[in-house]
Coordinates of C-alpha atoms and ligand atoms in Angstrom, one line a residue:
M1 CA 10.7 8.2 22.6
T2 CA 7.6 8.5 20.4
L3 CA 4.3 7.4 21.2
S4 CA 2.8 4.4 19.3
A5 CA -0.2 3.2 21.1
V6 CA -2.1 4.1 24.2
F7 CA -4.2 1.8 26.4
S8 CA -6.1 2.6 29.5
E9 CA -7.4 0.4 32.3
N10 CA -11.1 0.6 32.8
S11 CA -13.1 -0.1 36.0
E12 CA -13.3 -3.8 35.4
G13 CA -9.6 -4.0 35.1
K14 CA -9.6 -4.4 31.3
Y15 CA -7.5 -2.6 28.9
A16 CA -8.9 -0.7 26.0
P17 CA -7.3 1.6 23.2
S18 CA -7.2 5.1 24.4
F19 CA -5.5 8.4 24.0
L20 CA -2.9 10.4 26.0
G21 CA -4.8 13.5 27.3
T22 CA -2.0 15.0 29.5
V23 CA 1.7 14.6 29.7
P24 CA 2.4 11.8 32.4
S25 CA 3.6 13.5 35.7
T26 CA 7.1 13.4 36.8
G27 CA 7.8 10.2 38.7
T28 CA 5.6 8.0 36.5
N29 CA 7.3 4.7 36.2
I30 CA 8.5 3.4 32.9
Y31 CA 8.6 -0.2 32.1
L32 CA 10.3 -2.0 29.1
V33 CA 7.6 -3.7 26.9
R34 CA 7.7 -7.3 27.1
D35 CA 5.7 -10.1 25.7
Q36 CA 3.6 -10.5 28.9
V37 CA 2.8 -6.7 28.9
L38 CA 1.6 -7.0 25.4
E39 CA -0.2 -10.2 26.1
T40 CA -2.3 -8.6 28.9
L41 CA -3.0 -5.5 26.9
L42 CA -4.1 -7.3 23.8
E43 CA -6.0 -10.2 25.5
P44 CA -9.3 -9.2 23.9
F45 CA -7.6 -9.6 20.4
K46 CA -5.9 -12.8 21.1
E47 CA -7.6 -14.8 18.5
E48 CA -6.9 -12.2 15.8
L49 CA -3.2 -11.7 16.4
F50 CA -0.5 -12.9 14.0
Y51 CA 3.1 -12.7 14.4
L52 CA 5.6 -11.9 11.5
G53 CA 8.6 -11.2 13.7
R54 CA 9.9 -9.2 16.5
V55 CA 10.2 -5.5 17.3
Y56 CA 13.2 -4.3 15.4
G57 CA 16.2 -4.0 17.6
S58 CA 14.3 -5.7 20.5
T59 CA 12.9 -8.9 21.8
P60 CA 9.0 -8.8 22.0
L61 CA 6.9 -10.2 19.3
L62 CA 5.3 -7.5 17.2
P63 CA 1.5 -8.1 17.1
T64 CA 0.0 -7.7 13.9
W65 CA -3.5 -8.5 12.4
F66 CA -4.6 -9.4 8.9
K67 CA -8.4 -9.2 9.0
H68 CA -10.3 -10.8 6.2
F69 CA -12.0 -8.5 3.7
G70 CA -15.6 -9.3 4.5
S71 CA -17.8 -8.2 7.4
G72 CA -18.6 -10.3 10.5
R73 CA -16.1 -11.8 13.0
G74 CA -12.5 -11.1 12.2
G75 CA -13.3 -9.0 9.2
A76 CA -12.4 -5.4 8.2
G77 CA -15.6 -4.9 6.4
E78 CA -13.7 -3.7 3.3
A79 CA -10.6 -5.0 1.3
Y80 CA -7.3 -3.5 1.8
H81 CA -4.5 -3.0 -0.7
L82 CA -1.1 -3.8 0.6
G83 CA 2.4 -3.2 -0.7
I84 CA 5.9 -4.8 0.1
F85 CA 8.8 -2.9 -1.1
G86 CA 12.6 -3.3 -0.8
K87 CA 15.7 -4.1 -2.7
S88 CA 16.3 -7.4 -4.3
G89 CA 17.1 -9.9 -1.5
S90 CA 15.6 -7.9 1.2
G91 CA 13.1 -10.5 2.0
K92 CA 9.9 -9.4 0.3
S93 CA 8.8 -12.8 -1.1
V94 CA 9.3 -14.4 2.2
L95 CA 7.2 -11.8 4.0
A96 CA 4.5 -12.1 1.3
K97 CA 4.4 -15.7 2.0
L98 CA 3.9 -15.1 5.8
I99 CA 1.2 -12.7 5.1
L100 CA -0.5 -15.2 2.7
F101 CA -0.5 -17.7 5.8
A102 CA -2.1 -15.0 7.9
Y103 CA -5.0 -14.7 5.4
A104 CA -5.2 -18.4 4.9
R105 CA -6.4 -18.6 8.5
H106 CA -9.6 -17.1 7.4
A107 CA -11.8 -19.9 6.0
D108 CA -13.9 -17.7 3.8
M109 CA -11.0 -16.0 2.1
G110 CA -9.4 -17.0 -1.3
A111 CA -6.2 -15.9 -2.7
I112 CA -4.6 -15.9 -6.3
V113 CA -0.9 -15.4 -6.8
I114 CA 0.1 -14.1 -10.1
D115 CA 3.6 -15.4 -10.3
P116 CA 5.7 -14.3 -13.2
Q117 CA 9.0 -15.9 -12.0
G118 CA 7.4 -19.2 -10.8
E119 CA 8.8 -18.6 -7.3
F120 CA 5.7 -19.2 -5.4
A121 CA 4.9 -22.2 -7.6
R122 CA 8.1 -23.8 -6.8
D123 CA 7.5 -23.7 -3.0
L124 CA 4.1 -25.3 -3.5
R125 CA 5.3 -27.9 -6.1
S126 CA 8.5 -29.2 -4.3
G127 CA 7.9 -28.4 -0.7
A128 CA 10.8 -26.0 -0.1
A129 CA 13.6 -28.6 0.2
G130 CA 16.8 -28.2 -1.5
H131 CA 16.7 -24.4 -1.8
E132 CA 18.8 -21.9 0.1
G133 CA 17.4 -19.4 2.5
L134 CA 14.4 -19.8 4.6
Q135 CA 12.6 -23.1 3.8
L136 CA 9.0 -22.4 4.5
P137 CA 6.7 -25.5 4.1
V138 CA 4.3 -23.5 2.1
R139 CA 1.8 -26.2 1.1
E140 CA 1.8 -28.0 4.5
I141 CA 0.9 -24.8 6.3
I142 CA -1.9 -23.7 3.9
E143 CA -3.3 -27.2 3.8
G144 CA -2.9 -27.6 7.6
L145 CA -5.2 -24.6 7.9
G146 CA -7.8 -26.5 6.0
R147 CA -7.4 -24.7 2.8
Q148 CA -6.7 -26.1 -0.7
A149 CA -3.6 -25.0 -2.3
E150 CA -3.1 -25.4 -6.1
V151 CA -0.6 -24.4 -8.8
L152 CA -1.7 -23.9 -12.4
G153 CA 1.2 -23.5 -14.7
V154 CA 1.3 -22.5 -18.4
S155 CA 0.8 -26.0 -19.6
D156 CA -2.2 -26.2 -17.3
L157 CA -3.9 -23.2 -18.7
V158 CA -6.1 -23.0 -21.8
L159 CA -6.7 -19.6 -23.4
D160 CA -10.2 -18.9 -24.6
R161 CA -10.4 -15.8 -26.5
W162 CA -10.1 -14.9 -30.3
D163 CA -8.5 -11.6 -29.5
I164 CA -5.8 -13.3 -27.6
F165 CA -5.2 -15.8 -30.3
E166 CA -5.0 -12.9 -32.9
E167 CA -2.4 -11.2 -30.8
I168 CA -0.3 -14.3 -30.3
L169 CA -0.4 -15.1 -33.9
F170 CA 0.9 -11.7 -34.5
E171 CA 3.7 -12.3 -32.1
S172 CA 4.5 -15.7 -33.2
Q173 CA 7.0 -16.9 -35.9
F174 CA 4.1 -17.3 -38.4
F175 CA 4.6 -14.0 -40.3
E176 CA 8.2 -13.7 -39.4
R177 CA 9.0 -16.6 -41.5
L178 CA 6.8 -15.3 -44.4
G179 CA 9.1 -12.2 -44.3
M180 CA 6.4 -9.9 -43.1
R181 CA 7.4 -7.2 -40.7
R182 CA 5.7 -6.2 -37.5
N183 CA 3.6 -3.6 -38.8
N184 CA 0.0 -2.7 -39.7
N185 CA 0.0 -5.1 -42.6
R186 CA 0.8 -7.9 -40.3
E187 CA -2.0 -6.8 -38.0
L188 CA -4.3 -6.8 -41.0
A189 CA -3.3 -10.2 -41.9
C190 CA -3.9 -11.6 -38.4
A191 CA -7.2 -10.0 -38.3
E192 CA -8.0 -11.5 -41.8
I193 CA -7.1 -14.9 -40.7
V194 CA -9.2 -14.7 -37.6
A195 CA -12.2 -13.4 -39.5
H196 CA -11.8 -16.1 -42.0
L197 CA -11.5 -19.0 -39.5
K198 CA -14.6 -17.7 -37.6
K199 CA -16.5 -17.6 -41.0
K200 CA -15.5 -21.2 -41.6
K201 CA -16.8 -22.2 -38.2
V202 CA -13.5 -23.1 -36.9
T203 CA -13.6 -22.9 -33.0
L204 CA -10.7 -22.0 -30.7
K205 CA -10.8 -25.6 -29.6
S206 CA -10.3 -27.0 -33.1
L207 CA -7.3 -24.6 -33.7
P208 CA -4.8 -27.5 -33.3
E209 CA -6.4 -29.5 -36.1
R210 CA -4.6 -29.7 -39.3
A211 CA -8.0 -28.6 -41.1
S212 CA -7.8 -25.3 -39.1
F213 CA -4.3 -24.5 -40.2
D214 CA -5.1 -25.4 -43.8
Q215 CA -8.1 -22.9 -43.6
A216 CA -5.7 -20.3 -42.4
W217 CA -3.2 -21.2 -45.1
A218 CA -5.9 -21.2 -47.8
L219 CA -6.6 -17.5 -47.0
L220 CA -3.0 -16.5 -47.9
H221 CA -3.9 -17.7 -51.4
D222 CA -7.1 -15.6 -51.5
E223 CA -6.5 -12.6 -53.8
K224 CA -9.2 -10.4 -52.3
A225 CA -7.9 -11.1 -48.8
L226 CA -4.3 -10.3 -49.9
A227 CA -5.6 -7.1 -51.4
R228 CA -7.0 -6.0 -48.1
I229 CA -3.6 -6.8 -46.4
Y230 CA -1.4 -5.0 -49.0
N231 CA -2.5 -2.6 -51.5
Q232 CA 0.8 -2.5 -53.4
K233 CA 0.8 -5.1 -56.0
D234 CA 4.6 -6.0 -55.6
R235 CA 4.2 -6.5 -51.9
R236 CA 1.2 -8.9 -52.6
A237 CA 3.2 -10.8 -55.1
G238 CA 6.2 -11.0 -52.7
L239 CA 4.1 -12.4 -50.0
K240 CA 2.5 -15.0 -52.3
D241 CA 5.9 -16.1 -53.3
Q242 CA 6.9 -16.7 -49.8
V243 CA 3.7 -18.7 -49.0
D244 CA 4.2 -20.9 -52.2
S245 CA 7.7 -21.6 -51.4
A246 CA 7.2 -22.4 -47.7
D247 CA 7.3 -25.7 -46.3
R248 CA 3.7 -26.2 -45.2
D249 CA 4.1 -29.2 -43.0
A250 CA 6.9 -27.5 -41.1
F251 CA 4.8 -24.5 -40.7
F252 CA 2.1 -26.6 -39.2
S253 CA 4.3 -28.4 -36.8
E254 CA 6.8 -25.9 -35.8
V255 CA 4.8 -22.7 -35.8
W256 CA 1.0 -23.3 -35.8
S257 CA 0.8 -26.3 -33.4
P258 CA 2.6 -24.6 -30.4
V259 CA 0.4 -21.6 -30.7
A260 CA -2.9 -23.5 -31.4
A261 CA -2.1 -25.8 -28.4
L262 CA -2.5 -22.8 -26.0
F263 CA -6.3 -23.0 -26.8
D264 CA -6.5 -26.8 -26.8
E265 CA -9.2 -27.8 -24.1
S266 CA -8.2 -31.4 -24.5
R267 CA -4.8 -31.1 -23.0
S268 CA -4.8 -33.3 -19.8
G269 CA -5.6 -31.3 -16.8
A270 CA -6.1 -28.1 -18.7
R271 CA -8.1 -25.2 -17.2
K272 CA -9.5 -22.1 -18.5
V273 CA -8.6 -18.8 -16.9
T274 CA -12.2 -18.4 -15.9
W275 CA -12.1 -21.7 -14.1
A276 CA -9.2 -20.6 -12.1
I277 CA -10.8 -17.4 -11.1
D278 CA -14.0 -19.2 -9.9
A279 CA -11.8 -21.7 -8.0
V280 CA -10.5 -18.7 -6.1
L281 CA -13.5 -16.5 -5.8
K282 CA -16.3 -19.3 -5.2
E283 CA -14.3 -22.3 -3.8
K284 CA -11.9 -20.0 -1.9
K285 CA -8.7 -21.9 -3.0
F286 CA -5.3 -20.6 -2.6
L287 CA -4.1 -20.7 -6.2
V288 CA -0.8 -19.9 -7.7
L289 CA -0.6 -19.0 -11.4
D290 CA 2.8 -19.9 -12.5
L291 CA 3.2 -17.8 -15.6
S292 CA 7.0 -18.2 -15.9
G293 CA 6.6 -20.9 -18.6
K294 CA 9.3 -23.1 -16.8
D295 CA 6.9 -26.0 -16.7
N296 CA 6.2 -26.0 -20.3
E297 CA 8.1 -27.3 -23.5
D298 CA 5.5 -27.7 -26.2
L299 CA 3.7 -24.5 -26.0
Y300 CA 4.5 -21.1 -27.5
W301 CA 5.3 -19.0 -24.6
N302 CA 7.1 -15.6 -24.1
A303 CA 6.9 -12.4 -22.1
R304 CA 4.4 -11.1 -24.4
I305 CA 1.9 -14.0 -24.0
Q306 CA 2.6 -13.8 -20.3
A307 CA 1.5 -10.2 -20.4
L308 CA -1.6 -11.0 -22.4
T309 CA -2.4 -13.7 -19.9
I310 CA -2.0 -11.5 -17.0
Q311 CA -4.3 -8.9 -18.7
K312 CA -6.9 -11.6 -19.2
V313 CA -6.8 -12.6 -15.4
I314 CA -6.9 -9.1 -14.4
S315 CA -9.8 -8.3 -16.6
D316 CA -11.8 -11.4 -15.6
L317 CA -11.3 -10.6 -12.0
K318 CA -12.5 -7.3 -12.4
Q319 CA -15.6 -8.4 -14.3
R320 CA -16.4 -11.2 -11.7
A321 CA -15.9 -8.6 -9.0
E322 CA -18.5 -6.3 -10.6
M323 CA -20.9 -9.2 -11.0
A324 CA -20.6 -10.4 -7.3
Y325 CA -21.1 -6.7 -6.3
E326 CA -24.4 -6.6 -8.0
D327 CA -25.3 -9.7 -6.0
D328 CA -24.3 -7.8 -2.9
K329 CA -21.5 -10.1 -2.0
S330 CA -18.1 -9.4 -0.8
L331 CA -15.4 -11.5 -2.8
N332 CA -13.1 -11.7 0.2
T333 CA -10.0 -12.5 -1.9
L334 CA -6.5 -11.4 -2.0
V335 CA -4.6 -11.1 -5.3
L336 CA -0.8 -11.1 -5.0
I337 CA 1.3 -9.8 -7.7
D338 CA 5.0 -9.8 -7.8
E339 CA 7.0 -7.5 -10.0
A340 CA 4.4 -4.9 -9.8
A341 CA 6.5 -2.2 -11.2
R342 CA 7.0 -4.1 -14.4
L343 CA 3.3 -4.4 -14.8
A344 CA 2.3 -1.0 -13.7
P345 CA 5.2 1.2 -14.5
R346 CA 5.0 5.0 -13.8
E347 CA 6.2 5.8 -17.4
K348 CA 3.9 5.0 -20.1
P349 CA 5.1 1.9 -22.0
D350 CA 5.5 2.1 -25.8
D351 CA 4.1 -1.3 -26.3
A352 CA 0.3 -1.5 -26.7
V353 CA -0.1 -4.7 -24.7
E354 CA 1.9 -3.4 -21.9
Q355 CA -0.1 -0.3 -21.8
R356 CA -3.3 -2.3 -21.6
V357 CA -1.9 -4.4 -18.6
R358 CA -1.1 -1.2 -16.9
D359 CA -4.4 0.5 -17.5
Q360 CA -6.2 -2.5 -16.4
L361 CA -4.3 -3.0 -13.3
I362 CA -4.7 0.6 -12.2
D363 CA -8.3 0.5 -13.1
A364 CA -8.8 -2.8 -11.1
V365 CA -6.9 -1.3 -8.2
R366 CA -9.2 1.8 -8.1
T367 CA -12.5 -0.1 -8.4
T368 CA -12.2 -3.5 -6.8
R369 CA -11.6 -2.7 -3.2
K370 CA -15.3 -2.0 -2.6
Y371 CA -16.0 -5.6 -4.0
G372 CA -13.8 -7.1 -1.4
L373 CA -10.9 -7.8 -3.7
G374 CA -7.6 -6.6 -2.1
W375 CA -4.3 -6.6 -3.9
L376 CA -0.8 -7.2 -2.5
F377 CA 1.9 -5.7 -4.6
I378 CA 5.5 -6.5 -4.3
S379 CA 8.1 -4.2 -5.9
Q380 CA 11.8 -3.5 -5.8
T381 CA 11.0 0.1 -6.5
L382 CA 8.4 2.8 -5.5
A383 CA 9.9 5.5 -7.7
S384 CA 9.1 3.5 -10.9
L385 CA 5.7 2.2 -9.8
H386 CA 2.5 4.0 -10.9
Q387 CA 1.6 6.7 -8.4
E388 CA -2.0 5.5 -8.5
I389 CA -1.1 2.2 -7.2
L390 CA 0.8 3.8 -4.3
N391 CA -2.1 6.1 -3.6
Q392 CA -4.5 3.2 -3.1
M393 CA -2.4 1.3 -0.6
R394 CA -3.4 1.1 3.0
I395 CA -0.8 -1.3 4.5
M396 CA 2.9 -0.8 3.5
F397 CA 6.0 -2.6 4.3
F398 CA 9.4 -1.1 3.5
G399 CA 12.4 -3.4 3.6
F400 CA 16.1 -2.6 3.2
G401 CA 17.4 -0.6 0.3
L402 CA 15.2 2.4 -0.3
S403 CA 17.1 4.9 1.5
L404 CA 18.6 6.9 -1.4
G405 CA 17.4 9.5 -4.0
Q406 CA 14.1 9.2 -5.5
E407 CA 13.2 5.9 -3.7
Y408 CA 13.9 7.6 -0.3
D409 CA 11.7 10.6 -1.3
A410 CA 8.9 8.3 -2.2
V411 CA 9.1 6.5 1.1
A412 CA 9.1 9.8 2.9
R413 CA 6.0 10.9 1.1
L414 CA 4.2 7.7 1.9
V415 CA 5.2 7.7 5.5
G416 CA 4.2 11.3 5.9
S417 CA 7.3 12.8 7.4
R418 CA 11.1 12.8 7.6
G419 CA 11.2 12.4 11.4
P420 CA 12.8 9.9 13.6
A421 CA 10.9 7.0 12.0
L422 CA 12.8 7.5 8.7
D423 CA 16.1 7.9 10.6
L424 CA 15.4 4.5 12.1
Y425 CA 14.5 3.1 8.8
R426 CA 17.8 4.2 7.5
L427 CA 19.7 2.1 9.9
F428 CA 18.4 -1.0 8.3
R429 CA 21.4 -3.1 7.1
D430 CA 21.6 -5.2 4.1
P431 CA 20.7 -8.7 5.2
H432 CA 23.5 -10.1 3.0
S433 CA 26.2 -8.0 4.7
A434 CA 25.8 -10.1 7.9
F435 CA 28.8 -12.2 9.1
S436 CA 26.8 -15.4 8.9
V437 CA 23.6 -16.7 7.4
E438 CA 22.1 -17.2 10.8
S439 CA 22.7 -13.5 11.7
R440 CA 21.0 -12.0 8.7
E441 CA 18.3 -9.7 9.6
Y442 CA 15.3 -9.0 7.4
S443 CA 13.7 -5.8 8.7
F444 CA 10.6 -3.9 7.6
M445 CA 9.2 -0.5 8.6
T446 CA 5.4 -0.8 8.2
V447 CA 2.7 1.8 8.0
G448 CA -1.2 1.3 8.1
P449 CA -3.7 -0.5 10.1
V450 CA -1.6 -3.7 10.4
S451 CA -1.2 -3.9 14.3
P452 CA -3.3 -3.1 17.3
L453 CA -0.2 -1.0 18.2
S454 CA -0.4 1.2 15.1
F455 CA -3.5 3.2 15.7
A456 CA -1.7 6.4 16.4
G457 CA -0.4 6.3 12.7
T458 CA 3.4 6.0 13.6
P459 CA 5.4 3.5 11.6
L460 CA 6.2 0.3 13.3
F461 CA 9.5 -1.7 12.9
L462 CA 9.9 -5.4 12.7
S463 CA 12.6 -7.9 12.1
V464 CA 10.9 -10.9 10.4
F465 CA 11.5 -14.4 11.9
N466 CA 14.6 -16.0 10.4
S467 CA 13.7 -19.5 11.2
V468 CA 10.8 -21.6 10.4
D469 CA 10.6 -22.9 14.0
G470 CA 10.6 -19.4 15.4
F471 CA 7.6 -18.4 13.1
L472 CA 5.8 -21.6 13.9
A473 CA 6.3 -21.3 17.6
A474 CA 4.7 -17.8 17.6
N475 CA 1.9 -18.9 15.4
P476 CA 1.1 -22.4 16.6
R477 CA -2.2 -22.5 14.8
L478 CA -0.1 -22.8 11.7
A479 CA 1.7 -25.7 13.0
G480 CA -1.5 -27.3 13.7
S481 CA -1.6 -27.3 17.5
G482 CA -4.4 -24.8 17.9
Q483 CA -2.7 -22.7 20.6
T484 CA -2.5 -19.0 20.3
G485 CA 0.6 -16.9 20.0
S486 CA 2.3 -15.9 23.2
A487 CA 0.9 -18.7 25.4
A488 CA 2.9 -21.3 23.3
L489 CA 5.8 -19.0 23.3
S490 CA 6.1 -18.5 26.9
E491 CA 6.1 -22.3 27.2
E492 CA 8.9 -22.3 24.8
Q493 CA 10.8 -19.8 26.8
Ligands
LIG501 N1 13.0 -13.8 7.2 C1 13.9 -14.4 6.6 N2 14.6 -15.4 7.2 C2 15.6 -16.1 6.6 N3 16.0 -16.0 5.4 C3 15.2 -15.1 4.6 C4 14.2 -14.2 5.2 N4 13.7 -13.4 4.2 C5 14.4 -13.8 3.1 N5 15.3 -14.7 3.3 C6 16.2 -15.3 2.3 O1 16.9 -14.2 1.6 C7 16.8 -14.5 0.3 C8 16.0 -13.4 -0.5 O2 14.9 -13.3 0.0 P1 13.5 -13.0 -0.8 O3 13.5 -13.9 -2.1 O4 12.2 -12.9 -0.1 O5 13.9 -11.6 -1.4 P2 13.1 -10.5 -2.4 O6 13.1 -9.2 -1.6 O7 11.8 -11.2 -2.7 O8 14.1 -10.5 -3.6 P3 13.7 -10.1 -5.1 O9 13.2 -8.8 -5.3 O10 14.8 -10.5 -5.8 O11 12.5 -11.1 -5.4 C9 16.0 -15.9 0.1 O12 17.3 -16.8 0.0 C10 15.4 -15.9 1.3 O13 15.0 -17.3 1.7
LIG502 MG1 11.0 -11.8 -4.5

């Protein structure tokens, strides 16, 4: 047996967190923890409790709490960074959604989900119907809590910065088709075009117009500009030949337009990234940024532009956070990022854009907590995630699949020992090895101040609810009945 939490009864018959000063004497009765026991002990915290599942290998509900990041009632007074780790299929995304619901109960909290795969967006768009696995009614639950949920996809987002246009132009087919390699000269050419467009008073909004394209094209006939791009005469001549023989109309419609459209404010329903961030920080919406590009056919989109957009979102968030801090306000916002190890890998990426995303993310994680901005990272790996991100985490969940080699070493380091807790963790089974879908178990070990039972610092173990009904029965406020946790549950039992 290890000790997890100690409560003592005071003179009024109330229980309060305490410590164990002496070894209990021989003959002290031992009781099995049941829901009723926990309910009595945790009565004062009743309103704050939230249930993700049951104690691993047992039946009681594991009480957890997810305080908002502001001060005042139900607040932690500061933001927390959280992490959810585990192999593919271990149930990380599902757990993350449950945690989002926990935060959605706080009316003055906003959340933004940076969703590279479009997975969270799919839940919000379609309801959960028609997919395998746990079918969480994500929109109903969030809206049922009185919060506004919204999805912005690639086709709803307008980019609004010249440097991003310059990068995208570099990436696009534009120079590829003119036979120009991805090198310094291509970079120079992009910079020349942007400088020229600005000089001609072309705005980002007007990029989609034919006249803007014509301006860019005209630059490729400008001897002086060409000389700045290539100093070798034969290269210059080569480029000119390519430009002269190119099909200008096709260039406009096939290459220019899909890129320029990303900056087109007149697209119906389109929003700027800054708008999205305000919606979260000021209006406290729950916003999913679907950056998968799945919703989009007409715009130019790839992993690279996705990275540029993520970088823009992170830098805007950070900037806003700093401004809010000067006004002495807590942002009280959660940012959820899936595939964290891809965005903030331990090894320095070769690519300049990827490097910038990584640097910004690390910087943001370091600095934004004091502004009330907390991050929830999801990652399949610990070993390839940047150490600084791990260092900044207060609450962590470890699912199945990290019990070998480097991953296991990383878990052991974060949990702080290789004692019995890790032995228990190693007993987790692959949910997909279960005999039937109903008997699949999605278990997590958690460390950090996530539960009134975790103050001794020992990890806690839980099996996440594997049915929507079970989850809602334990958290009736989410189902709209307003009753709290175990009261409703005992009725159910
Ligand atoms: N608690 C649960 N109860 C029932 N089904 C679950 C639970 N958690 C996850 N599942 C199901 O298991 C499958 C994998 O879960 P999930 O998508 O959350 O895994 P993941 O860890 O996010 O994987 P990846 O790393 O590939 O994104 C899904 O079909 C999901 O619905
Ligand atoms: Mg997932």
